């Protein structure tokens, strides 16, 4: 099929395709999502097919109003109401026990829970409102590859597989939302994101500690079980605080490895690297810029040259937003350091 590019002026046309059970990728503040009517099991099944995504990996339901949550959750707890008032619309996903039968099992992965969020993006909210239904919205990419942060990234992966993409320009956050499990007595973060634990605890008190997911257990949220964010080239991480990359580059080159680097402008210029290519994450050690550009950098380096064997990537301390950045980078690198 031909994949059409929709714009702000043609949101209503894109919404009609959603109503017809088709797939429309849409921008959020985090990454682009692959939208389908969350109440239409057949439409949602096509999302898994288009992405090549494992069917036991549950999907996040995207809402355009806070009131829509009441269609699926019998009683929204007080702590959730406080979080909604503080962080919605925004990059916080919350998991609740749902009303039995209120969502197809293909959305929940057969679980009694589901994840919900209200994106902070004008076009996403307009699309959901115009369609008149909540949307599932997993990242609009081939499963396992770096998440898309522009409409062009979506088209690179899914052109011909989906009806269209609503083009809202580059995303502003660049990493997927924080996922908070509120279906348990002591809330826990299952996936870190821009909204960090300290901000959540300031609203509802101390959070619990999430345990690693056993290999035979079904995940309650995206990004918990399967390999994610990996380009075709191998990704290696440079240890935190390492400033002289020259020795590492030279070692790889003597082994016949063609290296590109993903790091700050300062690191790129300081080391005068003889690499195949480079992509600047930020002017200085700016974790917000690095997070916003991580996926775009992995994609650009991977696609810019077939001469690249390995992408060497700057790491950050695992605190605050650095926790979310490193969560994605470790998955992209399969936990491999130089």
Short mmCIF file of C-alpha atoms in Angstrom, two decimals:
data_model
loop_
_atom_site.label_atom_id
_atom_site.label_comp_id
_atom_site.label_asym_id
_atom_site.label_seq_id
_atom_site.Cartn_x
_atom_site.Cartn_y
_atom_site.Cartn_z
CA UNK A 1 0.00 0.00 0.00
CA UNK A 2 1.00 3.64 -0.35
CA UNK A 3 1.76 5.28 2.98
CA UNK A 4 0.39 8.84 2.98
CA UNK A 5 1.89 11.75 4.91
CA UNK A 6 -0.79 13.68 6.82
CA UNK A 7 -0.38 17.15 8.37
CA UNK A 8 -2.10 19.40 10.88
CA UNK A 9 -4.50 20.48 8.13
CA UNK A 10 -5.51 16.89 7.31
CA UNK A 11 -5.87 15.39 10.79
CA UNK A 12 -9.56 14.70 10.18
CA UNK A 13 -8.68 12.57 7.15
CA UNK A 14 -6.21 10.57 9.22
CA UNK A 15 -8.86 10.12 11.93
CA UNK A 16 -11.28 8.63 9.40
CA UNK A 17 -8.66 6.02 8.51
CA UNK A 18 -8.39 5.13 12.22
CA UNK A 19 -12.18 4.75 12.37
CA UNK A 20 -11.95 2.43 9.35
CA UNK A 21 -9.61 0.13 11.29
CA UNK A 22 -6.40 1.25 9.59
CA UNK A 23 -3.01 2.23 11.04
CA UNK A 24 -1.82 5.83 11.33
CA UNK A 25 1.52 6.72 12.92
CA UNK A 26 1.35 9.90 14.99
CA UNK A 27 3.74 12.22 16.83
CA UNK A 28 3.94 12.56 20.59
CA UNK A 29 6.38 14.51 22.72
CA UNK A 30 8.34 11.28 23.30
CA UNK A 31 8.53 9.26 20.07
CA UNK A 32 6.18 8.56 17.15
CA UNK A 33 3.50 5.99 17.96
CA UNK A 34 1.76 3.54 15.64
CA UNK A 35 -1.90 4.33 16.12
CA UNK A 36 -4.89 2.02 15.88
CA UNK A 37 -8.32 2.00 17.52
CA UNK A 38 -7.62 0.46 20.94
CA UNK A 39 -11.17 -0.98 21.07
CA UNK A 40 -10.83 -2.76 17.70
CA UNK A 41 -9.05 -6.09 18.19
CA UNK A 42 -8.53 -6.66 14.46
CA UNK A 43 -6.98 -3.22 13.96
CA UNK A 44 -4.66 -3.75 16.93
CA UNK A 45 -3.56 -7.14 15.60
CA UNK A 46 -2.37 -5.34 12.45
CA UNK A 47 -0.08 -3.21 14.65
CA UNK A 48 1.79 -6.33 15.77
CA UNK A 49 2.02 -7.51 12.16
CA UNK A 50 3.32 -4.19 10.81
CA UNK A 51 5.99 -3.92 13.53
CA UNK A 52 6.89 -7.59 13.77
CA UNK A 53 6.24 -7.23 17.50
CA UNK A 54 5.77 -10.19 19.91
CA UNK A 55 2.08 -10.49 20.75
CA UNK A 56 2.66 -10.97 24.50
CA UNK A 57 4.12 -7.45 24.72
CA UNK A 58 1.21 -5.25 25.94
CA UNK A 59 0.43 -1.87 24.40
CA UNK A 60 -0.09 1.58 25.91
CA UNK A 61 -3.53 3.14 25.41
CA UNK A 62 -3.38 6.84 24.50
CA UNK A 63 -6.18 9.14 25.67
CA UNK A 64 -7.12 12.70 24.76
CA UNK A 65 -9.03 13.49 27.97
CA UNK A 66 -8.63 12.41 31.57
CA UNK A 67 -12.27 11.35 31.67
CA UNK A 68 -11.69 8.62 29.06
CA UNK A 69 -9.86 6.61 31.70
CA UNK A 70 -13.18 5.92 33.43
CA UNK A 71 -14.27 3.76 30.48
CA UNK A 72 -11.63 1.22 31.42
CA UNK A 73 -10.81 1.66 35.12
CA UNK A 74 -13.67 1.15 37.59
CA UNK A 75 -12.12 3.21 40.37
CA UNK A 76 -9.17 5.52 39.77
CA UNK A 77 -7.23 5.65 43.07
CA UNK A 78 -6.53 8.95 44.78
CA UNK A 79 -2.79 8.70 44.19
CA UNK A 80 -3.44 8.28 40.46
CA UNK A 81 -5.69 11.35 40.43
CA UNK A 82 -2.86 13.37 41.98
CA UNK A 83 -0.42 12.14 39.34
CA UNK A 84 -2.88 12.87 36.53
CA UNK A 85 -3.41 16.40 37.79
CA UNK A 86 0.36 16.91 37.99
CA UNK A 87 1.72 15.15 34.90
CA UNK A 88 -1.04 14.73 32.30
CA UNK A 89 -0.80 15.53 29.50
CA UNK A 90 2.82 14.39 29.58
CA UNK A 91 5.28 11.49 29.37
CA UNK A 92 3.90 9.44 32.28
CA UNK A 93 2.20 6.09 31.63
CA UNK A 94 0.25 4.45 34.45
CA UNK A 95 -0.82 0.82 34.76
CA UNK A 96 -4.20 -0.01 36.33
CA UNK A 97 -6.40 -3.03 36.81
CA UNK A 98 -9.11 -2.65 34.21
CA UNK A 99 -12.82 -3.43 33.97
CA UNK A 100 -13.04 -7.00 32.59
CA UNK A 101 -13.74 -6.95 28.86
CA UNK A 102 -13.24 -3.19 28.50
CA UNK A 103 -10.23 -3.71 26.20
CA UNK A 104 -9.38 -6.52 23.78
CA UNK A 105 -6.86 -9.04 25.10
CA UNK A 106 -4.61 -8.18 22.14
CA UNK A 107 -4.09 -4.77 23.81
CA UNK A 108 -3.44 -6.10 27.31
CA UNK A 109 -1.46 -9.18 26.34
CA UNK A 110 -4.14 -11.19 28.16
CA UNK A 111 -3.42 -9.48 31.48
CA UNK A 112 -5.97 -7.99 33.88
CA UNK A 113 -4.10 -4.69 33.68
CA UNK A 114 -3.50 -2.06 31.01
CA UNK A 115 -1.26 0.98 30.60
CA UNK A 116 -2.61 4.46 29.85
CA UNK A 117 -1.22 7.89 29.09
CA UNK A 118 -2.28 11.26 27.72
CA UNK A 119 0.40 12.58 25.34
CA UNK A 120 1.50 16.20 25.45
CA UNK A 121 1.28 16.86 21.73
CA UNK A 122 -1.32 18.94 19.89
CA UNK A 123 -1.56 16.63 16.88
CA UNK A 124 -1.75 13.43 18.93
CA UNK A 125 -4.60 14.84 21.01
CA UNK A 126 -6.37 16.12 17.89
CA UNK A 127 -6.13 12.73 16.19
CA UNK A 128 -7.54 10.87 19.21
CA UNK A 129 -10.33 13.43 19.63
CA UNK A 130 -11.27 13.40 15.93
CA UNK A 131 -11.22 9.61 15.79
CA UNK A 132 -13.44 9.44 18.87
CA UNK A 133 -11.58 6.42 20.26
CA UNK A 134 -8.45 5.86 22.34
CA UNK A 135 -5.41 4.70 20.39
CA UNK A 136 -2.76 2.12 21.03
CA UNK A 137 0.56 3.72 20.22
CA UNK A 138 3.68 1.55 20.40
CA UNK A 139 6.73 3.10 18.77
CA UNK A 140 6.18 3.33 15.00
CA UNK A 141 9.23 1.35 13.96
CA UNK A 142 10.25 -2.16 13.10
CA UNK A 143 10.29 -4.01 16.41
CA UNK A 144 13.73 -3.98 18.05
CA UNK A 145 15.08 -1.03 16.05
CA UNK A 146 15.70 2.51 17.38
CA UNK A 147 12.44 4.31 18.09
CA UNK A 148 11.36 6.94 15.53
CA UNK A 149 11.58 10.62 16.45
CA UNK A 150 10.60 12.03 13.02
CA UNK A 151 8.03 11.11 10.38
CA UNK A 152 10.89 10.19 8.03
CA UNK A 153 12.08 7.58 10.55
CA UNK A 154 8.59 6.05 10.48
CA UNK A 155 8.53 5.97 6.69
CA UNK A 156 11.98 4.37 6.60
CA UNK A 157 10.70 1.42 8.64
CA UNK A 158 7.01 1.16 7.80
CA UNK A 159 6.37 2.66 4.35
CA UNK A 160 4.01 0.34 2.53
CA UNK A 161 2.96 -1.37 5.78
CA UNK A 162 0.70 1.34 7.26
CA UNK A 163 -1.88 3.72 5.84
CA UNK A 164 -0.18 6.94 6.85
CA UNK A 165 1.92 9.04 9.19
CA UNK A 166 0.82 12.31 10.77
CA UNK A 167 3.86 14.56 10.47
CA UNK A 168 4.44 16.74 13.53
CA UNK A 169 8.16 17.35 13.07
CA UNK A 170 10.85 16.09 15.42
CA UNK A 171 9.81 14.98 18.89
CA UNK A 172 10.95 17.09 21.84
CA UNK A 173 11.73 14.41 24.48
CA UNK A 174 13.11 11.62 22.32
CA UNK A 175 12.74 8.75 24.84
CA UNK A 176 9.59 6.81 25.61
CA UNK A 177 7.44 7.68 28.61
CA UNK A 178 8.03 6.68 32.21
CA UNK A 179 5.88 3.63 33.04
CA UNK A 180 4.52 3.48 36.61
CA UNK A 181 2.69 0.38 37.85
CA UNK A 182 -0.24 1.44 40.05
CA UNK A 183 -1.88 -2.01 40.02
CA UNK A 184 0.26 -3.13 42.97
CA UNK A 185 0.10 -2.03 46.62
CA UNK A 186 3.46 -0.26 46.40
CA UNK A 187 3.80 1.61 43.04
CA UNK A 188 6.95 0.85 41.05
CA UNK A 189 8.58 2.29 37.94
CA UNK A 190 8.80 -0.42 35.26
CA UNK A 191 10.44 1.78 32.63
CA UNK A 192 12.34 5.01 33.37
CA UNK A 193 11.63 8.13 31.34
CA UNK A 194 11.76 11.92 31.49
CA UNK A 195 9.58 12.04 34.60
CA UNK A 196 11.89 10.64 37.27
CA UNK A 197 11.24 8.85 40.56
CA UNK A 198 11.91 11.91 42.71
CA UNK A 199 9.21 13.89 40.88
CA UNK A 200 6.67 11.10 41.34
CA UNK A 201 7.58 10.59 44.99
CA UNK A 202 7.08 14.31 45.60
CA UNK A 203 3.42 13.75 44.66
CA UNK A 204 2.51 10.31 46.10
CA UNK A 205 5.34 9.35 48.44
CA UNK A 206 7.94 6.58 48.39
CA UNK A 207 7.97 4.16 45.47
CA UNK A 208 8.74 0.46 45.62
CA UNK A 209 11.66 -1.25 43.94
CA UNK A 210 11.01 -3.02 40.64
CA UNK A 211 12.46 -6.50 40.31
CA UNK A 212 13.99 -7.92 37.15
CA UNK A 213 11.44 -9.71 34.96
CA UNK A 214 11.91 -13.50 34.93
CA UNK A 215 12.46 -14.81 31.41
CA UNK A 216 9.31 -16.96 31.56
CA UNK A 217 7.04 -14.18 32.84
CA UNK A 218 4.85 -11.94 30.71
CA UNK A 219 5.74 -8.21 30.83
CA UNK A 220 3.18 -5.70 32.14
CA UNK A 221 4.65 -2.85 30.09
CA UNK A 222 6.59 -2.32 26.86
CA UNK A 223 10.38 -2.46 26.86
CA UNK A 224 10.77 -4.95 29.70
CA UNK A 225 11.51 -8.26 28.00
CA UNK A 226 12.79 -8.08 24.44
CA UNK A 227 15.86 -6.51 22.85
CA UNK A 228 15.15 -2.95 21.76
CA UNK A 229 16.61 0.07 19.99
CA UNK A 230 19.33 -1.78 18.08
CA UNK A 231 20.62 -0.50 14.71
CA UNK A 232 22.25 -2.87 12.24
CA UNK A 233 25.74 -1.81 13.35
CA UNK A 234 27.09 -3.08 16.66
CA UNK A 235 26.74 -0.59 19.52
CA UNK A 236 29.41 -0.30 22.23
CA UNK A 237 29.32 1.99 25.26
CA UNK A 238 32.20 4.12 26.53
CA UNK A 239 32.46 4.04 30.35
CA UNK A 240 31.16 7.10 32.22
CA UNK A 241 33.69 9.90 32.58
CA UNK A 242 36.11 8.64 29.92
CA UNK A 243 37.30 11.68 27.95
CA UNK A 244 40.08 10.29 25.76
CA UNK A 245 38.46 8.07 23.19
CA UNK A 246 41.52 7.87 20.93
CA UNK A 247 42.97 4.71 22.44
CA UNK A 248 39.65 2.87 22.17
CA UNK A 249 39.20 3.96 18.54
CA UNK A 250 42.75 2.95 17.65
CA UNK A 251 42.30 -0.48 19.25
CA UNK A 252 39.17 -1.12 17.22
CA UNK A 253 40.78 0.14 14.01
CA UNK A 254 43.78 -2.17 14.41
CA UNK A 255 41.26 -5.01 14.55
CA UNK A 256 39.83 -3.84 11.22
CA UNK A 257 36.69 -2.35 12.78
CA UNK A 258 35.21 0.74 11.11
CA UNK A 259 33.99 3.00 13.91
CA UNK A 260 31.53 5.87 14.13
CA UNK A 261 30.96 7.79 17.35
CA UNK A 262 27.89 9.21 19.06
CA UNK A 263 28.94 11.76 21.68
CA UNK A 264 29.00 15.43 22.63
CA UNK A 265 30.59 18.00 20.33
CA UNK A 266 33.25 18.50 22.99
CA UNK A 267 34.31 14.86 22.92
CA UNK A 268 34.24 14.73 19.13
CA UNK A 269 36.47 17.80 18.78
CA UNK A 270 38.75 17.02 21.74
CA UNK A 271 39.92 13.71 20.43
CA UNK A 272 40.21 14.53 16.73
CA UNK A 273 38.90 11.10 15.96
CA UNK A 274 39.76 9.32 12.74
CA UNK A 275 36.37 7.61 12.61
CA UNK A 276 34.14 6.75 9.68
CA UNK A 277 31.50 9.17 10.99
CA UNK A 278 30.18 11.02 14.01
CA UNK A 279 26.95 12.49 15.34
CA UNK A 280 26.87 15.16 18.06
CA UNK A 281 24.44 14.48 20.89
CA UNK A 282 24.92 17.90 22.50
CA UNK A 283 27.25 20.89 22.70
CA UNK A 284 28.30 19.94 26.23
CA UNK A 285 27.37 17.14 28.58
CA UNK A 286 23.67 17.98 28.30
CA UNK A 287 21.67 14.88 29.19
CA UNK A 288 18.39 16.38 27.93
CA UNK A 289 19.86 16.96 24.46
CA UNK A 290 21.56 13.57 24.49
CA UNK A 291 18.29 11.84 25.36
CA UNK A 292 16.38 13.72 22.69
CA UNK A 293 18.92 12.82 20.00
CA UNK A 294 20.01 9.29 21.00
CA UNK A 295 17.66 7.40 18.68
CA UNK A 296 18.10 9.89 15.84
CA UNK A 297 21.88 9.58 16.13
CA UNK A 298 21.83 5.79 16.10
CA UNK A 299 19.61 5.84 13.03
CA UNK A 300 21.59 8.47 11.13
CA UNK A 301 24.96 6.82 11.67
CA UNK A 302 23.56 3.40 10.84
CA UNK A 303 21.95 4.61 7.61
CA UNK A 304 24.54 7.15 6.46
CA UNK A 305 27.19 4.62 5.48
CA UNK A 306 27.40 0.87 4.95
CA UNK A 307 31.06 1.17 5.96
CA UNK A 308 30.21 1.42 9.68
CA UNK A 309 30.70 -1.75 11.72
CA UNK A 310 30.46 -0.29 15.22
CA UNK A 311 28.95 2.81 16.84
CA UNK A 312 30.76 3.90 20.01
CA UNK A 313 28.38 5.84 22.27
CA UNK A 314 28.88 8.21 25.19
CA UNK A 315 27.44 7.09 28.53
CA UNK A 316 26.06 9.18 31.40
CA UNK A 317 25.69 8.62 35.15
CA UNK A 318 22.54 6.61 35.93
CA UNK A 319 20.71 9.29 37.85
CA UNK A 320 17.76 11.49 36.96
CA UNK A 321 17.17 11.52 33.20
CA UNK A 322 20.47 9.64 32.79
CA UNK A 323 18.69 6.56 34.13
CA UNK A 324 16.28 6.60 31.17
CA UNK A 325 19.06 7.36 28.66
CA UNK A 326 21.19 4.48 29.93
CA UNK A 327 18.19 2.12 30.03
CA UNK A 328 17.73 2.61 26.26
CA UNK A 329 21.45 2.64 25.45
CA UNK A 330 22.14 -0.56 27.38
CA UNK A 331 19.41 -2.32 25.41
CA UNK A 332 20.78 -0.97 22.12
CA UNK A 333 24.27 -2.17 23.06
CA UNK A 334 23.11 -5.44 24.62
CA UNK A 335 24.97 -4.22 27.75
CA UNK A 336 28.34 -4.27 25.92
CA UNK A 337 31.05 -1.71 26.84
CA UNK A 338 34.24 -1.09 24.89
#
